[in-house]
Amino acid sequence: MASVLSQPYFTDEQAAFDRLEQIVWPNGIVCPHCGTIGRAGALAGVKGKTGKPAIGRKKCYACRKQFTVKVGTVFESSHAPLHLWFQAAYLMCSSKKGISSNQLHRTLGVTLKTAWFMSHRLREAMAVLGMEPVGGAGKAVEVDETFIGQKRPRATGARGYAQKHAVVSLVERGGRVRSTHVNDVNAATLRPILQAQIKADSMLMTDDATYYRSIGREFKYHFTVEHGIGEYVRGGAHTNTIEGYFSIFKRGMNGVYQHCSSRHLKRYLAEFDFRYNERAILGISDSMRMEAALMGILGKRLTYRDSSASVASE
């Protein structure tokens, strides 16, 4: 069986443009300037600023403006060849615990700055906005929190987790996961998140923390386990699914990325959530996962200023 990486869009620029157009424009070319569908054509013989043929250039016959499939996406204004974007997307989507900017830099032969920027743009593409609440009648939704970050000297009287970034995640068993970076772990912070993202008739599964007991009253069913006394399963009640997700997330953050500022944590969460939601057990291959990520590039722009930070730790 031929290697997935032997596909022409990983090495040939024209093939990369052709494949991305198939993914982004399944129903015909859409002008990013005026929104007209199916009234644009390829511009033959047009050269770019370097004097080389401008690959993928189109012209809209409605508004008369020129564009490529990259306009209005996370790829817009990027000087990296599109076939390298395909390689980066595949590497990020096929690596269960992620791939560092340093590794992308070495593998793709781009600068570390470019690798950092590419990875953050792709994380932006993986972020899913406006999802419907999970759960529902007869469905179990597990909720738990974890803390990520490097240990630093604690202030007198401060709790250990106060020095790290708090993340609360919820997962519908057999379904999707959603993670949120929060400043504090208490009822006031968690209540609006759970109310907005979990249907009220779900079976809520948590540990026995006080704040979950308070929030749990607002759901039809709330089952808890007492981790403090070594109880991890009580009948069908447990949080093993979300803890399994946290295990992958923390191995990736601690072993691959090593450090992440609070400013960028939401993008890393989007990356790990995306890979979990497009996991192999659901019949999704690495190539399918990559294409799902590329479907999310539209309408998202990220400048270097928005994403810039130290890349030394990756």
Coordinates of C-alpha atoms in Angstrom, one line a residue:
M1 CA 0.0 0.0 0.0
A2 CA 1.4 3.4 -1.0
S3 CA 2.3 5.9 1.7
V4 CA -0.2 8.6 2.4
L5 CA 2.6 11.1 2.0
S6 CA 3.0 10.1 -1.6
Q7 CA -0.1 12.0 -2.4
P8 CA 0.8 14.8 -4.9
Y9 CA -0.6 17.6 -2.8
F10 CA 2.1 17.1 -0.3
T11 CA 4.9 17.9 -2.8
D12 CA 3.3 19.7 -5.8
E13 CA 2.0 23.3 -5.5
Q14 CA -0.6 23.0 -8.3
A15 CA -1.9 19.7 -6.8
A16 CA -2.1 21.4 -3.4
F17 CA -4.2 24.2 -4.7
D18 CA -6.4 21.8 -6.6
R19 CA -7.1 19.7 -3.5
L20 CA -7.7 22.7 -1.3
E21 CA -10.2 24.0 -3.8
Q22 CA -12.1 20.7 -3.7
I23 CA -12.2 20.8 0.1
V24 CA -13.2 24.5 0.4
W25 CA -15.4 24.8 -2.6
P26 CA -17.2 21.5 -3.0
N27 CA -20.2 23.2 -4.7
G28 CA -18.2 25.5 -7.0
I29 CA -15.9 28.4 -6.7
V30 CA -17.0 31.0 -4.2
C31 CA -15.7 34.6 -4.5
P32 CA -14.4 35.7 -1.1
H33 CA -15.1 39.3 -2.1
C34 CA -18.7 39.3 -3.1
G35 CA -19.9 35.8 -2.3
T36 CA -21.0 34.9 -5.8
I37 CA -20.9 31.1 -6.5
G38 CA -19.9 29.6 -9.8
R39 CA -19.1 32.8 -11.7
A40 CA -15.3 32.7 -11.5
G41 CA -12.6 31.3 -13.7
A42 CA -8.9 30.6 -13.7
L43 CA -6.5 33.2 -15.0
A44 CA -4.0 31.6 -17.3
G45 CA -0.6 33.1 -17.9
V46 CA -0.8 35.5 -14.9
K47 CA 2.5 35.9 -13.1
G48 CA 3.1 36.8 -9.5
K49 CA 5.6 39.3 -8.0
T50 CA 8.5 36.9 -8.5
G51 CA 7.8 36.6 -12.2
K52 CA 6.7 33.0 -11.8
P53 CA 3.2 31.8 -12.8
A54 CA 0.6 32.7 -10.2
I55 CA -0.8 29.3 -9.3
G56 CA -4.5 29.1 -8.4
R57 CA -5.4 32.7 -9.3
K58 CA -9.1 33.2 -10.2
K59 CA -11.2 36.1 -11.3
C60 CA -14.8 36.7 -10.4
Y61 CA -17.0 37.8 -13.3
A62 CA -19.5 39.4 -11.0
C63 CA -17.2 41.8 -9.0
R64 CA -14.2 41.6 -11.4
K65 CA -11.8 41.0 -8.5
Q66 CA -9.0 38.4 -8.4
F67 CA -8.4 35.9 -5.6
T68 CA -7.1 32.4 -4.7
V69 CA -8.6 29.8 -2.5
K70 CA -6.3 31.1 0.3
V71 CA -8.1 34.5 0.6
G72 CA -10.3 34.8 3.7
T73 CA -8.7 31.8 5.3
V74 CA -5.9 31.2 7.9
F75 CA -3.5 30.7 4.9
E76 CA -4.1 34.3 3.5
S77 CA -0.9 36.3 3.2
S78 CA 1.3 33.3 4.1
H79 CA 4.4 33.0 2.0
A80 CA 4.9 29.3 2.9
P81 CA 4.1 27.1 -0.1
L82 CA 0.6 25.5 0.1
H83 CA 2.0 22.0 -0.2
L84 CA 4.0 22.6 3.0
W85 CA 0.7 23.7 4.7
F86 CA -0.7 20.3 3.8
Q87 CA 2.4 18.6 5.3
A88 CA 2.1 20.6 8.5
A89 CA -1.7 19.9 8.8
Y90 CA -1.1 16.2 8.3
L91 CA 1.7 16.0 10.9
M92 CA -0.4 17.9 13.5
C93 CA -3.5 15.8 12.8
S94 CA -1.8 12.4 12.8
S95 CA 0.3 13.0 16.0
K96 CA -1.8 12.0 19.0
K97 CA 0.0 14.2 21.4
G98 CA 0.9 17.0 18.9
I99 CA 4.1 18.1 17.2
S100 CA 6.3 20.9 18.4
S101 CA 7.2 24.0 16.4
N102 CA 10.8 22.9 16.6
Q103 CA 10.0 19.6 15.1
L104 CA 7.9 21.2 12.3
H105 CA 10.8 23.6 11.7
R106 CA 13.2 20.7 11.2
T107 CA 10.8 18.5 9.2
L108 CA 9.5 21.1 6.8
G109 CA 12.7 23.1 6.4
V110 CA 11.1 26.4 7.3
T111 CA 12.2 28.9 10.0
L112 CA 11.2 28.4 13.6
K113 CA 9.1 31.6 13.4
T114 CA 7.3 30.3 10.3
A115 CA 6.7 26.9 12.0
W116 CA 5.3 28.5 15.1
F117 CA 3.0 30.7 13.0
M118 CA 1.8 27.7 10.9
S119 CA 1.0 25.6 13.9
H120 CA -1.0 28.4 15.5
R121 CA -2.9 29.1 12.3
L122 CA -3.8 25.4 12.0
R123 CA -5.0 25.3 15.6
E124 CA -7.2 28.3 14.8
A125 CA -8.7 26.2 11.9
M126 CA -9.3 23.3 14.3
A127 CA -11.4 25.5 16.7
V128 CA -15.1 24.8 16.3
L129 CA -17.4 27.7 17.1
G130 CA -21.1 27.7 17.9
M131 CA -21.5 24.0 18.7
E132 CA -24.8 22.7 20.1
P133 CA -24.9 21.6 23.8
V134 CA -23.9 18.0 24.3
G135 CA -25.8 15.3 26.1
G136 CA -29.6 15.0 26.4
A137 CA -32.1 12.5 27.7
G138 CA -30.3 9.2 28.7
K139 CA -26.9 10.5 27.8
A140 CA -24.0 10.8 30.3
V141 CA -21.7 13.8 30.3
E142 CA -18.6 13.7 32.4
V143 CA -17.0 16.9 33.8
D144 CA -13.7 17.4 35.5
E145 CA -10.9 20.0 35.8
T146 CA -7.1 19.8 35.5
F147 CA -4.2 22.1 35.9
I148 CA -1.4 22.7 33.5
G149 CA 1.8 24.7 33.6
Q150 CA 5.2 24.8 35.1
K151 CA 5.7 24.9 38.9
R152 CA 6.7 28.2 40.3
P153 CA 7.3 29.4 43.9
R154 CA 4.0 29.8 45.7
A155 CA 2.9 32.9 47.5
T156 CA 2.4 32.4 51.2
G157 CA -0.9 30.6 51.8
A158 CA -1.6 30.0 48.1
R159 CA -3.0 26.7 47.0
G160 CA -0.8 24.6 44.7
Y161 CA -3.0 24.8 41.7
A162 CA -3.2 28.6 41.8
Q163 CA 0.3 28.7 40.2
K164 CA -1.0 26.8 37.1
H165 CA -3.6 27.3 34.4
A166 CA -7.0 25.7 35.2
V167 CA -8.8 23.8 32.5
V168 CA -12.4 22.5 32.8
S169 CA -13.5 19.8 30.2
L170 CA -16.7 18.0 29.6
V171 CA -17.2 14.9 27.4
E172 CA -20.3 13.1 26.3
R173 CA -19.6 9.4 26.5
G174 CA -19.0 8.1 23.0
G175 CA -19.2 11.7 21.7
R176 CA -17.4 15.0 21.8
V177 CA -15.2 16.8 24.2
R178 CA -15.0 20.5 25.0
S179 CA -12.4 22.3 27.0
T180 CA -12.3 25.8 28.5
H181 CA -9.5 27.7 30.1
V182 CA -10.8 29.3 33.3
N183 CA -9.3 31.7 35.8
D184 CA -10.8 30.0 38.9
V185 CA -12.4 26.7 39.7
N186 CA -15.6 27.5 41.6
A187 CA -19.4 27.4 41.1
A188 CA -19.6 31.0 39.9
T189 CA -17.1 30.2 37.1
L190 CA -18.2 26.7 36.1
R191 CA -22.0 27.2 36.3
P192 CA -22.5 29.3 33.1
I193 CA -20.1 27.0 31.2
L194 CA -21.9 23.9 32.1
Q195 CA -25.4 25.4 31.6
A196 CA -24.4 26.7 28.1
Q197 CA -22.7 23.5 26.9
I198 CA -24.7 20.6 28.5
K199 CA -28.4 19.9 28.1
A200 CA -30.3 20.1 31.3
D201 CA -31.8 16.6 31.0
S202 CA -28.4 14.9 30.7
M203 CA -26.9 12.6 33.3
L204 CA -24.1 14.7 34.8
M205 CA -21.1 12.8 36.1
T206 CA -18.5 14.5 38.4
D207 CA -16.4 14.0 41.4
D208 CA -17.8 15.1 44.8
A209 CA -16.3 18.7 44.8
T210 CA -18.6 21.2 46.5
Y211 CA -19.0 23.3 43.5
Y212 CA -20.2 20.4 41.4
R213 CA -22.8 19.5 44.0
S214 CA -24.2 23.0 43.8
I215 CA -24.3 23.0 40.0
G216 CA -25.6 19.5 39.7
R217 CA -28.9 20.5 41.2
E218 CA -29.7 22.3 37.9
F219 CA -29.5 19.0 35.9
K220 CA -32.1 16.3 35.8
Y221 CA -29.6 13.7 37.1
H222 CA -26.3 14.2 38.9
F223 CA -24.1 11.3 39.9
T224 CA -20.8 11.6 41.8
V225 CA -17.8 9.5 42.8
E226 CA -15.7 10.3 45.9
H227 CA -12.1 10.3 44.7
G228 CA -10.9 11.4 48.1
I229 CA -11.7 8.0 49.6
G230 CA -10.5 6.1 46.6
E231 CA -13.9 5.6 44.9
Y232 CA -13.6 5.9 41.1
V233 CA -16.6 3.9 40.0
R234 CA -20.1 3.7 41.5
G235 CA -22.4 1.7 39.3
G236 CA -22.4 3.6 36.0
A237 CA -21.0 6.7 37.6
H238 CA -17.4 7.6 36.9
T239 CA -15.2 10.2 35.3
N240 CA -12.8 7.8 33.7
T241 CA -13.5 9.0 30.1
I242 CA -12.6 12.6 30.8
E243 CA -9.6 11.6 32.9
G244 CA -8.4 9.5 29.9
Y245 CA -8.6 12.6 27.8
F246 CA -6.7 14.6 30.3
S247 CA -4.0 12.0 30.3
I248 CA -3.4 12.5 26.6
F249 CA -3.6 16.3 26.9
K250 CA -1.1 16.5 29.8
R251 CA 1.4 14.1 28.1
G252 CA 1.3 16.3 25.0
M253 CA 1.6 19.6 26.9
N254 CA 4.3 18.4 29.3
G255 CA 6.2 16.2 26.9
V256 CA 5.8 17.8 23.5
Y257 CA 5.0 21.5 24.0
Q258 CA 6.6 21.8 27.5
H259 CA 5.3 25.3 28.1
C260 CA 2.3 27.3 27.1
S261 CA 1.3 30.8 28.2
S262 CA -2.3 31.5 29.2
R263 CA -2.6 33.7 26.1
H264 CA -2.3 30.8 23.8
L265 CA -3.8 27.9 25.9
K266 CA -7.2 28.1 24.2
R267 CA -5.6 27.2 20.8
Y268 CA -3.8 24.2 22.3
L269 CA -7.1 23.1 23.9
A270 CA -8.8 23.5 20.4
E271 CA -6.1 21.2 19.0
F272 CA -6.4 18.4 21.5
D273 CA -10.3 18.7 21.5
F274 CA -10.2 18.4 17.7
R275 CA -8.1 15.3 17.5
Y276 CA -10.2 13.6 20.2
N277 CA -13.5 14.5 18.4
E278 CA -12.1 13.2 15.1
R279 CA -10.5 10.1 16.7
A280 CA -9.7 6.8 15.0
I281 CA -12.2 4.7 17.0
L282 CA -15.0 6.7 15.2
G283 CA -13.6 5.4 11.9
I284 CA -11.7 8.6 11.0
S285 CA -8.3 8.2 9.4
D286 CA -5.4 10.6 9.6
S287 CA -6.1 11.9 6.1
M288 CA -9.8 12.4 6.9
R289 CA -8.8 14.2 10.1
M290 CA -6.5 16.5 8.1
E291 CA -9.3 17.3 5.7
A292 CA -11.7 18.1 8.5
A293 CA -9.2 20.6 9.9
L294 CA -8.8 22.2 6.5
M295 CA -12.5 22.6 6.3
G296 CA -12.2 25.0 9.3
I297 CA -9.8 27.5 7.6
L298 CA -12.6 29.7 6.2
G299 CA -13.4 33.0 7.9
K300 CA -10.4 32.9 10.3
R301 CA -7.5 35.2 10.1
L302 CA -4.5 35.2 12.5
T303 CA -1.7 37.7 12.2
Y304 CA 1.7 37.1 13.6
R305 CA 1.1 39.8 16.2
D306 CA -2.0 37.9 17.4
S307 CA 0.0 34.7 17.7
S308 CA 3.5 35.9 18.6
A309 CA 5.3 34.7 21.7
S310 CA 8.5 32.9 22.6
V311 CA 8.9 29.6 20.8
A312 CA 12.0 28.5 22.6
S313 CA 10.1 26.0 24.8
E314 CA 8.7 24.1 21.8

